[in-house]
């Protein structure tokens, strides 16, 4: 029977089977000499070769006392610390880091730039051994209530675009954080932190230092060393700055996972999760109680609907995770949210019991205007956890938090000359959208796939900056239409999100030609 056969009825058995299968497929990462396995405590000197086993031991402690039950990994195998906080396992010289899954109740360790530093380099001594100690500090207050800011695709290509990030986005984030009144918070940069110019990581780190909150990073397709012949070496610069490209941590009741789904094959990339990463994920999730909220951040969406909106039969290999069925099966026991960027348009996708959030981007349409190609404003997403409940909103850069609708006059969309239009970029099917005329409720508005009028007016070759003439628009499902009579006045659009928040926007008066 295939591991992911629909007739397989026991998810727990399947998940246990997957780790066995994954480890077998990655067997080269587990080979160790018989002598070491027979007596792992006998002194051993590695011989020369491309990969040698490394005996790893260490402690996770706080205030001089060991912490039990903390997951520690080399990126393939995961072990739990014992009652005294100790851990031990045999790794290999081809693994770069030993790192932990920061547990709830403890501060996220950070570098001098405030990027998360939950890892240490794996360096063996002459005896093929490595000793590693992690020191954690308890939080002063509970993290059961916390906020995460998701920054998708900052994607600055040059100093001018980085200047705009510092002048527009960074102060906006600082204001959002200030409004949190000191509650626990952190950020995740969801890939494409830069646009191929890896030296600009310096400026990104300058921004995280300025914002002074723990910052996690996801690797994107524009964060790679594209001179690398294989995927293994394509993240060498990213890893030298930010550590492992996949990892996990827990805040309150929510387990967070960051994945690397950008697979570089020497001349391009595809959305794919390699066997070693999936084997690690299988073990990591075995430590999460079934039914828990699970938030997985990756750069390329697991899957989206862009292809359908543009009339294509299937997603592109660079726009979705090609082996996503494995991932769906692994997360079955949990209440899973997938957070992604990459496409520069916003949508919510519901598949196999999961909720995919594809976020609008910090850079919008690659810093060529104030909105993404679907009309979503430049901005970032804000996720608030209260116990096991997670709520979210989209924060448009330079606007108040309640800026959730852009309304257009009758006739703004050429194919709908008698209708008013609203773009509601954070919409999902749990929202309701209503048109009002004065005190009279005109009725619900209908979603249709179309191009946002503002994006259409901005992103034409004659209006685009030099070097960005390729930027274009994307048809989106989050445009809403309602017919109105010519000359109708005092029109407004009211949208209520799934959490009961109500947002309103007046409809501009129709302009005569």
Short mmCIF file of C-alpha atoms in Angstrom, two decimals:
data_model
loop_
_atom_site.label_atom_id
_atom_site.label_comp_id
_atom_site.label_asym_id
_atom_site.label_seq_id
_atom_site.Cartn_x
_atom_site.Cartn_y
_atom_site.Cartn_z
CA UNK A 1 0.00 0.00 0.00
CA UNK A 2 1.28 3.47 -0.79
CA UNK A 3 2.10 5.54 2.28
CA UNK A 4 -0.42 8.18 1.27
CA UNK A 5 -3.06 5.88 -0.16
CA UNK A 6 -6.63 7.14 0.51
CA UNK A 7 -7.43 3.69 1.88
CA UNK A 8 -4.85 4.01 4.65
CA UNK A 9 -6.93 4.56 7.78
CA UNK A 10 -4.49 5.16 10.60
CA UNK A 11 -2.83 8.62 10.42
CA UNK A 12 -0.59 7.88 13.42
CA UNK A 13 0.69 4.71 11.76
CA UNK A 14 1.24 6.61 8.53
CA UNK A 15 3.18 9.31 10.34
CA UNK A 16 5.39 6.70 12.06
CA UNK A 17 5.85 4.95 8.73
CA UNK A 18 6.86 8.18 7.07
CA UNK A 19 9.79 8.78 9.36
CA UNK A 20 11.03 5.24 8.66
CA UNK A 21 10.65 5.78 4.93
CA UNK A 22 12.23 9.23 5.08
CA UNK A 23 15.18 7.97 7.06
CA UNK A 24 15.69 5.10 4.64
CA UNK A 25 15.63 7.46 1.68
CA UNK A 26 18.18 9.63 3.47
CA UNK A 27 20.26 6.71 4.65
CA UNK A 28 23.52 8.28 3.59
CA UNK A 29 22.98 10.82 6.34
CA UNK A 30 22.81 8.10 8.99
CA UNK A 31 25.76 5.85 8.19
CA UNK A 32 28.17 5.44 11.11
CA UNK A 33 30.99 2.94 11.66
CA UNK A 34 30.13 -0.34 13.41
CA UNK A 35 32.80 0.40 16.01
CA UNK A 36 31.09 3.61 17.07
CA UNK A 37 27.70 1.94 17.29
CA UNK A 38 29.15 -0.95 19.33
CA UNK A 39 30.73 1.36 21.90
CA UNK A 40 29.73 5.01 21.48
CA UNK A 41 31.81 6.05 24.51
CA UNK A 42 35.11 4.62 23.28
CA UNK A 43 37.53 7.36 22.16
CA UNK A 44 37.40 7.63 18.40
CA UNK A 45 39.39 9.64 15.88
CA UNK A 46 37.71 10.28 12.54
CA UNK A 47 39.52 9.28 9.39
CA UNK A 48 39.58 11.49 6.36
CA UNK A 49 36.51 11.56 4.11
CA UNK A 50 33.63 13.71 2.96
CA UNK A 51 31.34 12.79 5.84
CA UNK A 52 32.24 11.62 9.31
CA UNK A 53 30.08 10.85 12.33
CA UNK A 54 30.09 13.32 15.20
CA UNK A 55 29.13 12.35 18.73
CA UNK A 56 27.08 15.29 20.08
CA UNK A 57 26.31 15.86 23.74
CA UNK A 58 25.13 18.85 25.67
CA UNK A 59 22.73 20.59 27.99
CA UNK A 60 19.72 22.90 27.82
CA UNK A 61 19.44 24.87 31.01
CA UNK A 62 18.09 27.99 32.64
CA UNK A 63 19.49 29.63 35.74
CA UNK A 64 21.95 26.78 36.19
CA UNK A 65 19.24 24.09 36.13
CA UNK A 66 18.56 21.69 33.29
CA UNK A 67 15.28 21.87 31.38
CA UNK A 68 13.63 18.54 30.58
CA UNK A 69 11.73 17.70 27.41
CA UNK A 70 13.25 20.27 25.05
CA UNK A 71 13.55 19.06 21.45
CA UNK A 72 17.11 19.28 20.08
CA UNK A 73 18.04 18.47 16.48
CA UNK A 74 20.72 18.51 13.83
CA UNK A 75 18.08 18.99 11.12
CA UNK A 76 17.42 15.29 10.63
CA UNK A 77 17.03 13.54 13.96
CA UNK A 78 15.26 15.02 16.97
CA UNK A 79 15.92 14.05 20.61
CA UNK A 80 14.43 15.29 23.87
CA UNK A 81 16.47 16.51 26.79
CA UNK A 82 16.43 14.26 29.84
CA UNK A 83 15.29 15.22 33.33
CA UNK A 84 18.61 16.94 34.00
CA UNK A 85 18.49 18.85 30.68
CA UNK A 86 21.13 16.71 28.97
CA UNK A 87 20.99 15.32 25.44
CA UNK A 88 23.20 13.11 23.26
CA UNK A 89 23.08 11.70 19.74
CA UNK A 90 25.32 10.84 16.83
CA UNK A 91 25.22 13.34 13.98
CA UNK A 92 27.49 13.85 10.98
CA UNK A 93 30.05 16.33 9.74
CA UNK A 94 27.69 17.25 6.88
CA UNK A 95 25.29 18.88 9.36
CA UNK A 96 26.09 22.51 10.06
CA UNK A 97 24.06 23.20 13.20
CA UNK A 98 22.68 21.78 16.40
CA UNK A 99 19.56 23.65 17.41
CA UNK A 100 16.60 23.52 19.69
CA UNK A 101 12.89 24.14 19.41
CA UNK A 102 12.50 27.05 21.83
CA UNK A 103 9.76 26.00 24.25
CA UNK A 104 6.89 28.14 25.49
CA UNK A 105 7.64 30.21 28.55
CA UNK A 106 11.20 31.09 27.58
CA UNK A 107 12.66 34.06 25.76
CA UNK A 108 13.63 33.65 22.14
CA UNK A 109 17.45 33.92 22.09
CA UNK A 110 18.59 36.66 19.72
CA UNK A 111 21.76 37.92 18.07
CA UNK A 112 23.00 41.47 18.39
CA UNK A 113 20.71 42.25 15.42
CA UNK A 114 17.74 40.68 17.24
CA UNK A 115 17.50 37.85 14.71
CA UNK A 116 16.55 34.59 16.44
CA UNK A 117 19.63 32.62 17.54
CA UNK A 118 18.36 29.23 18.68
CA UNK A 119 21.26 27.34 17.10
CA UNK A 120 24.97 26.69 17.48
CA UNK A 121 27.49 25.51 14.89
CA UNK A 122 28.26 21.81 14.88
CA UNK A 123 32.06 21.63 15.11
CA UNK A 124 33.74 18.37 16.00
CA UNK A 125 37.03 18.16 17.82
CA UNK A 126 39.84 15.79 16.85
CA UNK A 127 38.02 12.95 18.60
CA UNK A 128 34.88 13.45 16.50
CA UNK A 129 32.94 14.92 19.41
CA UNK A 130 31.04 18.14 20.01
CA UNK A 131 29.73 19.58 23.28
CA UNK A 132 27.01 22.20 23.16
CA UNK A 133 25.15 24.10 25.88
CA UNK A 134 22.03 26.19 25.37
CA UNK A 135 21.08 28.79 27.98
CA UNK A 136 17.44 29.92 28.04
CA UNK A 137 15.92 32.76 30.02
CA UNK A 138 12.36 32.51 31.38
CA UNK A 139 9.84 35.07 30.18
CA UNK A 140 8.75 37.66 32.69
CA UNK A 141 5.11 37.13 31.67
CA UNK A 142 3.11 34.38 29.98
CA UNK A 143 3.29 34.04 26.19
CA UNK A 144 -0.20 32.49 26.03
CA UNK A 145 -1.21 35.81 24.48
CA UNK A 146 1.23 36.89 21.80
CA UNK A 147 1.45 38.61 18.43
CA UNK A 148 3.40 37.66 15.33
CA UNK A 149 4.07 40.03 12.43
CA UNK A 150 4.52 38.30 9.06
CA UNK A 151 6.64 40.29 6.62
CA UNK A 152 6.35 38.72 3.18
CA UNK A 153 8.75 39.70 0.41
CA UNK A 154 10.59 42.79 1.58
CA UNK A 155 12.58 42.09 -1.58
CA UNK A 156 14.70 45.22 -1.87
CA UNK A 157 17.00 45.12 -4.90
CA UNK A 158 19.05 48.25 -4.31
CA UNK A 159 19.77 51.04 -1.84
CA UNK A 160 16.80 53.11 -3.01
CA UNK A 161 14.32 50.32 -2.36
CA UNK A 162 15.91 49.60 0.99
CA UNK A 163 15.58 53.31 1.81
CA UNK A 164 11.85 53.09 1.10
CA UNK A 165 11.61 50.06 3.38
CA UNK A 166 13.26 52.00 6.19
CA UNK A 167 11.23 55.17 5.62
CA UNK A 168 7.82 53.57 5.02
CA UNK A 169 7.62 50.07 6.49
CA UNK A 170 9.91 50.12 9.52
CA UNK A 171 8.17 53.09 11.22
CA UNK A 172 4.79 51.51 10.46
CA UNK A 173 5.86 48.26 12.12
CA UNK A 174 7.18 50.22 15.10
CA UNK A 175 3.76 51.88 15.51
CA UNK A 176 2.00 48.51 15.33
CA UNK A 177 4.34 47.10 17.98
CA UNK A 178 3.86 50.14 20.20
CA UNK A 179 0.10 49.53 20.13
CA UNK A 180 0.68 46.04 21.55
CA UNK A 181 1.51 47.68 24.90
CA UNK A 182 4.41 45.39 25.69
CA UNK A 183 2.69 42.05 25.11
CA UNK A 184 4.87 39.24 23.80
CA UNK A 185 5.62 39.64 20.08
CA UNK A 186 8.03 38.63 17.33
CA UNK A 187 8.29 38.74 13.55
CA UNK A 188 8.82 36.30 10.69
CA UNK A 189 10.28 37.56 7.40
CA UNK A 190 8.56 35.15 5.01
CA UNK A 191 11.22 34.86 2.32
CA UNK A 192 12.59 37.06 -0.45
CA UNK A 193 14.09 39.27 2.19
CA UNK A 194 16.20 40.74 -0.60
CA UNK A 195 16.03 40.59 -4.41
CA UNK A 196 19.14 38.55 -5.33
CA UNK A 197 21.48 41.17 -3.82
CA UNK A 198 22.58 39.20 -0.76
CA UNK A 199 24.80 42.03 0.51
CA UNK A 200 21.54 43.79 1.43
CA UNK A 201 21.10 41.31 4.26
CA UNK A 202 23.23 43.85 6.15
CA UNK A 203 20.44 46.40 5.86
CA UNK A 204 17.76 43.91 6.80
CA UNK A 205 19.71 43.11 9.98
CA UNK A 206 19.98 46.82 10.63
CA UNK A 207 16.18 47.01 10.50
CA UNK A 208 15.70 44.09 12.90
CA UNK A 209 18.14 45.72 15.31
CA UNK A 210 16.20 48.97 15.07
CA UNK A 211 12.85 47.27 15.70
CA UNK A 212 14.41 45.30 18.59
CA UNK A 213 12.03 42.35 18.60
CA UNK A 214 12.94 38.71 17.96
CA UNK A 215 12.99 38.15 14.20
CA UNK A 216 12.79 34.78 12.44
CA UNK A 217 13.59 34.31 8.76
CA UNK A 218 12.27 32.10 5.94
CA UNK A 219 14.48 31.53 2.90
CA UNK A 220 13.00 32.68 -0.41
CA UNK A 221 13.99 32.05 -4.01
CA UNK A 222 15.64 35.49 -4.19
CA UNK A 223 17.68 34.81 -1.03
CA UNK A 224 19.76 32.07 -2.66
CA UNK A 225 23.34 31.76 -3.81
CA UNK A 226 22.38 31.17 -7.43
CA UNK A 227 25.92 30.24 -8.41
CA UNK A 228 25.42 27.01 -6.48
CA UNK A 229 25.12 23.83 -8.55
CA UNK A 230 22.82 22.12 -6.02
CA UNK A 231 20.21 22.90 -3.39
CA UNK A 232 22.58 21.91 -0.55
CA UNK A 233 24.86 24.91 -1.07
CA UNK A 234 22.27 27.40 -2.34
CA UNK A 235 21.50 28.67 1.18
CA UNK A 236 25.09 29.05 2.39
CA UNK A 237 24.86 32.86 2.70
CA UNK A 238 21.41 32.70 4.29
CA UNK A 239 22.59 30.10 6.81
CA UNK A 240 25.72 32.09 7.63
CA UNK A 241 23.45 34.97 8.66
CA UNK A 242 20.34 33.36 10.08
CA UNK A 243 21.15 29.74 10.87
CA UNK A 244 19.09 26.71 9.82
CA UNK A 245 16.64 27.11 6.95
CA UNK A 246 14.00 25.00 8.73
CA UNK A 247 13.19 24.80 12.44
CA UNK A 248 10.39 25.15 15.00
CA UNK A 249 9.48 26.89 18.24
CA UNK A 250 6.46 27.20 20.51
CA UNK A 251 4.76 30.30 21.89
CA UNK A 252 1.96 29.69 24.33
CA UNK A 253 -0.32 26.98 22.91
CA UNK A 254 0.80 27.54 19.30
CA UNK A 255 3.53 25.49 17.67
CA UNK A 256 5.37 27.37 14.90
CA UNK A 257 7.34 25.72 12.12
CA UNK A 258 9.47 27.37 9.43
CA UNK A 259 10.14 25.30 6.29
CA UNK A 260 12.45 25.72 3.30
CA UNK A 261 10.35 24.84 0.26
CA UNK A 262 12.60 26.48 -2.36
CA UNK A 263 14.53 23.67 -4.04
CA UNK A 264 17.39 24.94 -6.22
CA UNK A 265 18.51 22.65 -9.04
CA UNK A 266 21.39 24.68 -10.44
CA UNK A 267 19.58 26.73 -13.05
CA UNK A 268 16.26 27.45 -11.35
CA UNK A 269 13.98 26.40 -8.51
CA UNK A 270 10.79 24.55 -7.76
CA UNK A 271 8.54 24.29 -4.74
CA UNK A 272 9.60 21.10 -3.01
CA UNK A 273 10.33 19.75 0.49
CA UNK A 274 13.29 17.37 0.50
CA UNK A 275 13.26 14.01 2.27
CA UNK A 276 15.52 15.01 5.13
CA UNK A 277 13.36 18.02 5.96
CA UNK A 278 10.17 15.96 5.88
CA UNK A 279 11.78 13.33 8.11
CA UNK A 280 12.71 16.07 10.58
CA UNK A 281 9.19 17.52 10.42
CA UNK A 282 7.67 14.13 11.12
CA UNK A 283 9.66 13.86 14.34
CA UNK A 284 9.05 17.46 15.34
CA UNK A 285 5.28 17.08 15.01
CA UNK A 286 5.27 13.88 17.07
CA UNK A 287 5.99 16.16 20.01
CA UNK A 288 2.93 18.35 19.41
CA UNK A 289 -0.40 17.35 21.01
CA UNK A 290 -3.04 16.42 18.40
CA UNK A 291 -5.59 19.17 17.94
CA UNK A 292 -3.07 21.93 18.69
CA UNK A 293 -2.90 25.07 16.58
CA UNK A 294 0.00 24.70 14.15
CA UNK A 295 1.41 27.63 12.14
CA UNK A 296 3.79 26.73 9.31
CA UNK A 297 5.61 29.51 7.49
CA UNK A 298 7.19 28.86 4.09
CA UNK A 299 7.93 31.09 1.15
CA UNK A 300 6.26 29.35 -1.78
CA UNK A 301 2.56 28.67 -1.07
CA UNK A 302 1.60 25.05 -0.57
CA UNK A 303 -0.92 25.77 -3.30
CA UNK A 304 -2.91 28.76 -4.50
CA UNK A 305 -5.49 29.66 -7.10
CA UNK A 306 -3.48 31.99 -9.35
CA UNK A 307 -3.40 29.37 -12.08
CA UNK A 308 -7.19 29.04 -12.07
CA UNK A 309 -7.69 32.80 -12.05
CA UNK A 310 -5.39 33.07 -15.06
CA UNK A 311 -6.94 30.13 -16.90
CA UNK A 312 -4.15 27.58 -16.39
CA UNK A 313 -4.93 23.94 -15.63
CA UNK A 314 -2.42 23.52 -12.81
CA UNK A 315 -0.05 25.53 -10.62
CA UNK A 316 3.47 26.19 -11.84
CA UNK A 317 6.27 24.14 -10.29
CA UNK A 318 7.75 27.34 -8.90
CA UNK A 319 4.46 28.59 -7.51
CA UNK A 320 3.35 25.67 -5.35
CA UNK A 321 4.82 22.78 -3.35
CA UNK A 322 4.97 19.85 -5.76
CA UNK A 323 5.00 17.16 -3.04
CA UNK A 324 2.35 18.87 -0.93
CA UNK A 325 0.33 15.68 -0.41
CA UNK A 326 3.08 14.47 1.97
CA UNK A 327 2.78 17.71 3.90
CA UNK A 328 -1.01 17.57 4.08
CA UNK A 329 -0.82 14.07 5.52
CA UNK A 330 1.72 15.01 8.18
CA UNK A 331 -0.38 17.90 9.50
CA UNK A 332 -3.70 16.03 9.60
CA UNK A 333 -3.84 15.84 13.42
CA UNK A 334 -3.54 19.61 13.87
CA UNK A 335 -5.39 22.86 13.23
CA UNK A 336 -2.97 24.01 10.60
CA UNK A 337 -2.35 27.43 9.08
CA UNK A 338 0.15 27.73 6.22
CA UNK A 339 1.63 31.23 5.86
CA UNK A 340 3.34 32.17 2.60
CA UNK A 341 4.30 35.05 0.33
CA UNK A 342 6.01 34.75 -3.07
CA UNK A 343 3.09 35.52 -5.41
CA UNK A 344 2.66 39.23 -4.57
CA UNK A 345 -1.09 38.87 -4.28
CA UNK A 346 -3.25 37.95 -1.32
CA UNK A 347 -5.67 35.08 -0.88
CA UNK A 348 -6.93 32.43 1.51
CA UNK A 349 -6.88 28.80 0.37
CA UNK A 350 -8.63 25.93 2.13
CA UNK A 351 -7.37 22.42 1.36
CA UNK A 352 -7.51 19.12 3.26
CA UNK A 353 -8.60 20.76 6.50
CA UNK A 354 -5.83 23.39 6.41
CA UNK A 355 -6.04 27.15 5.98
CA UNK A 356 -3.49 28.67 3.63
CA UNK A 357 -2.76 32.38 4.04
CA UNK A 358 -0.95 33.88 1.04
CA UNK A 359 0.02 37.34 2.18
CA UNK A 360 0.31 40.61 0.39
CA UNK A 361 3.87 41.85 0.40
CA UNK A 362 5.94 44.52 2.08
CA UNK A 363 7.26 45.63 -1.32
CA UNK A 364 3.88 45.37 -3.06
CA UNK A 365 4.66 45.07 -6.76
CA UNK A 366 8.43 45.04 -6.26
CA UNK A 367 8.55 48.65 -4.98
CA UNK A 368 7.07 49.94 -8.23
CA UNK A 369 3.88 51.30 -6.65
CA UNK A 370 1.69 51.34 -3.52
CA UNK A 371 -0.17 48.07 -4.20
CA UNK A 372 0.47 44.49 -5.25
CA UNK A 373 -0.62 43.29 -8.67
CA UNK A 374 -4.04 42.35 -7.28
CA UNK A 375 -4.57 45.72 -5.58
CA UNK A 376 -3.58 44.57 -2.07
CA UNK A 377 -1.76 47.51 -0.45
CA UNK A 378 1.91 47.21 0.41
CA UNK A 379 1.94 45.87 3.95
CA UNK A 380 2.24 42.92 6.30
CA UNK A 381 0.04 40.52 8.24
CA UNK A 382 -0.59 40.57 11.99
CA UNK A 383 -1.49 37.34 13.83
CA UNK A 384 -2.73 37.46 17.41
CA UNK A 385 -2.89 34.32 19.55
CA UNK A 386 -5.06 34.19 22.64
CA UNK A 387 -4.63 30.72 24.07
CA UNK A 388 -5.51 28.34 21.23
CA UNK A 389 -7.43 30.97 19.25
CA UNK A 390 -5.61 32.76 16.42
CA UNK A 391 -6.92 35.91 14.78
CA UNK A 392 -5.37 37.81 11.91
CA UNK A 393 -5.56 41.02 9.95
CA UNK A 394 -3.66 42.71 7.18
CA UNK A 395 -1.90 45.96 8.00
CA UNK A 396 -1.56 48.34 5.04
CA UNK A 397 1.61 50.41 5.22
CA UNK A 398 0.83 54.04 5.98
CA UNK A 399 -2.85 53.46 6.79
CA UNK A 400 -4.84 52.95 9.98
CA UNK A 401 -5.46 49.38 11.12
CA UNK A 402 -9.10 49.54 9.95
CA UNK A 403 -8.13 50.23 6.32
CA UNK A 404 -9.48 47.00 4.85
CA UNK A 405 -11.52 48.14 1.82
CA UNK A 406 -10.86 50.18 -1.30
CA UNK A 407 -14.10 51.25 -2.97
CA UNK A 408 -14.45 52.29 -6.61
CA UNK A 409 -17.10 54.33 -8.35
CA UNK A 410 -19.67 52.87 -10.69
CA UNK A 411 -18.00 51.88 -13.95
CA UNK A 412 -14.43 51.64 -12.60
CA UNK A 413 -14.16 48.13 -14.09
CA UNK A 414 -14.76 48.39 -17.86
CA UNK A 415 -16.51 45.02 -18.03
CA UNK A 416 -18.98 46.11 -15.32
CA UNK A 417 -20.07 49.62 -16.37
CA UNK A 418 -23.19 49.70 -14.20
CA UNK A 419 -21.62 48.36 -11.00
CA UNK A 420 -19.69 49.71 -8.05
CA UNK A 421 -16.64 47.71 -6.96
CA UNK A 422 -14.78 47.02 -3.74
CA UNK A 423 -11.40 45.38 -3.21
CA UNK A 424 -11.34 43.57 0.15
CA UNK A 425 -7.86 42.10 0.22
CA UNK A 426 -8.09 40.04 3.41
CA UNK A 427 -11.42 38.51 2.43
CA UNK A 428 -12.21 34.85 2.90
CA UNK A 429 -15.57 33.06 2.52
CA UNK A 430 -16.48 33.74 6.17
CA UNK A 431 -16.76 37.49 5.44
CA UNK A 432 -19.99 39.24 4.46
CA UNK A 433 -19.93 42.24 2.12
CA UNK A 434 -22.93 44.56 1.84
CA UNK A 435 -23.79 47.68 -0.15
CA UNK A 436 -25.73 50.47 1.56
CA UNK A 437 -27.42 53.52 0.05
CA UNK A 438 -27.98 55.99 2.86
CA UNK A 439 -29.90 54.13 5.54
CA UNK A 440 -31.11 51.49 3.09
CA UNK A 441 -29.41 48.12 2.80
CA UNK A 442 -29.12 47.42 -0.91
CA UNK A 443 -27.99 43.83 -0.41
CA UNK A 444 -24.92 41.61 -0.59
CA UNK A 445 -22.14 42.21 -3.09
CA UNK A 446 -20.88 39.36 -5.26
CA UNK A 447 -17.29 38.22 -5.66
CA UNK A 448 -15.97 37.98 -9.22
CA UNK A 449 -12.53 37.44 -10.68
CA UNK A 450 -11.26 40.66 -12.24
CA UNK A 451 -8.32 43.08 -12.26
CA UNK A 452 -8.14 45.79 -9.61
CA UNK A 453 -8.72 49.22 -11.21
CA UNK A 454 -5.92 50.97 -9.29
CA UNK A 455 -3.37 48.28 -10.14
CA UNK A 456 -4.49 48.36 -13.78
CA UNK A 457 -3.97 52.12 -13.93
CA UNK A 458 -0.53 51.99 -12.27
CA UNK A 459 1.18 49.03 -13.84
CA UNK A 460 1.47 49.89 -17.49
CA UNK A 461 4.91 49.99 -19.15
CA UNK A 462 4.86 53.77 -19.59
CA UNK A 463 4.27 54.33 -15.85
CA UNK A 464 6.64 51.75 -14.41
CA UNK A 465 10.13 52.55 -13.13
CA UNK A 466 13.15 51.71 -15.23
CA UNK A 467 14.06 48.08 -14.75
CA UNK A 468 10.54 47.15 -13.59
CA UNK A 469 8.70 47.29 -16.92
CA UNK A 470 7.87 43.60 -16.49
CA UNK A 471 5.60 44.29 -13.49
CA UNK A 472 1.93 43.59 -14.22
CA UNK A 473 -1.46 42.90 -12.71
CA UNK A 474 -3.11 39.70 -11.49
CA UNK A 475 -6.83 38.88 -11.65
CA UNK A 476 -8.17 38.42 -8.16
CA UNK A 477 -11.20 36.86 -6.50
CA UNK A 478 -11.43 39.47 -3.74
CA UNK A 479 -13.19 42.09 -5.88
CA UNK A 480 -16.88 42.59 -5.07
CA UNK A 481 -19.55 43.99 -7.39
CA UNK A 482 -23.06 45.39 -7.06
CA UNK A 483 -25.24 47.12 -9.68
CA UNK A 484 -26.43 50.67 -8.92
CA UNK A 485 -28.42 53.19 -10.88
CA UNK A 486 -26.68 56.12 -12.54
CA UNK A 487 -26.42 59.08 -10.19
CA UNK A 488 -26.92 57.04 -7.01
CA UNK A 489 -25.43 58.86 -4.01
CA UNK A 490 -24.47 58.23 -0.39
CA UNK A 491 -23.25 54.73 -1.19
CA UNK A 492 -21.04 52.85 1.24
CA UNK A 493 -19.66 49.35 1.50
CA UNK A 494 -19.71 47.45 4.76
CA UNK A 495 -17.64 44.31 5.28
CA UNK A 496 -17.72 42.07 8.35
CA UNK A 497 -14.84 39.65 8.84
CA UNK A 498 -14.99 36.17 10.38
CA UNK A 499 -14.20 37.65 13.82
CA UNK A 500 -17.11 40.11 13.79
CA UNK A 501 -15.06 43.23 12.99
CA UNK A 502 -16.94 45.66 10.76
CA UNK A 503 -15.19 47.87 8.20
CA UNK A 504 -16.78 50.58 6.08
CA UNK A 505 -15.74 52.60 3.04
CA UNK A 506 -17.69 55.26 1.13
CA UNK A 507 -18.11 54.73 -2.61
CA UNK A 508 -16.68 57.62 -4.64
CA UNK A 509 -19.09 59.52 -6.83
CA UNK A 510 -19.28 58.40 -10.43
CA UNK A 511 -17.17 60.58 -12.69
CA UNK A 512 -18.50 61.67 -16.06
CA UNK A 513 -16.42 60.94 -19.15
#
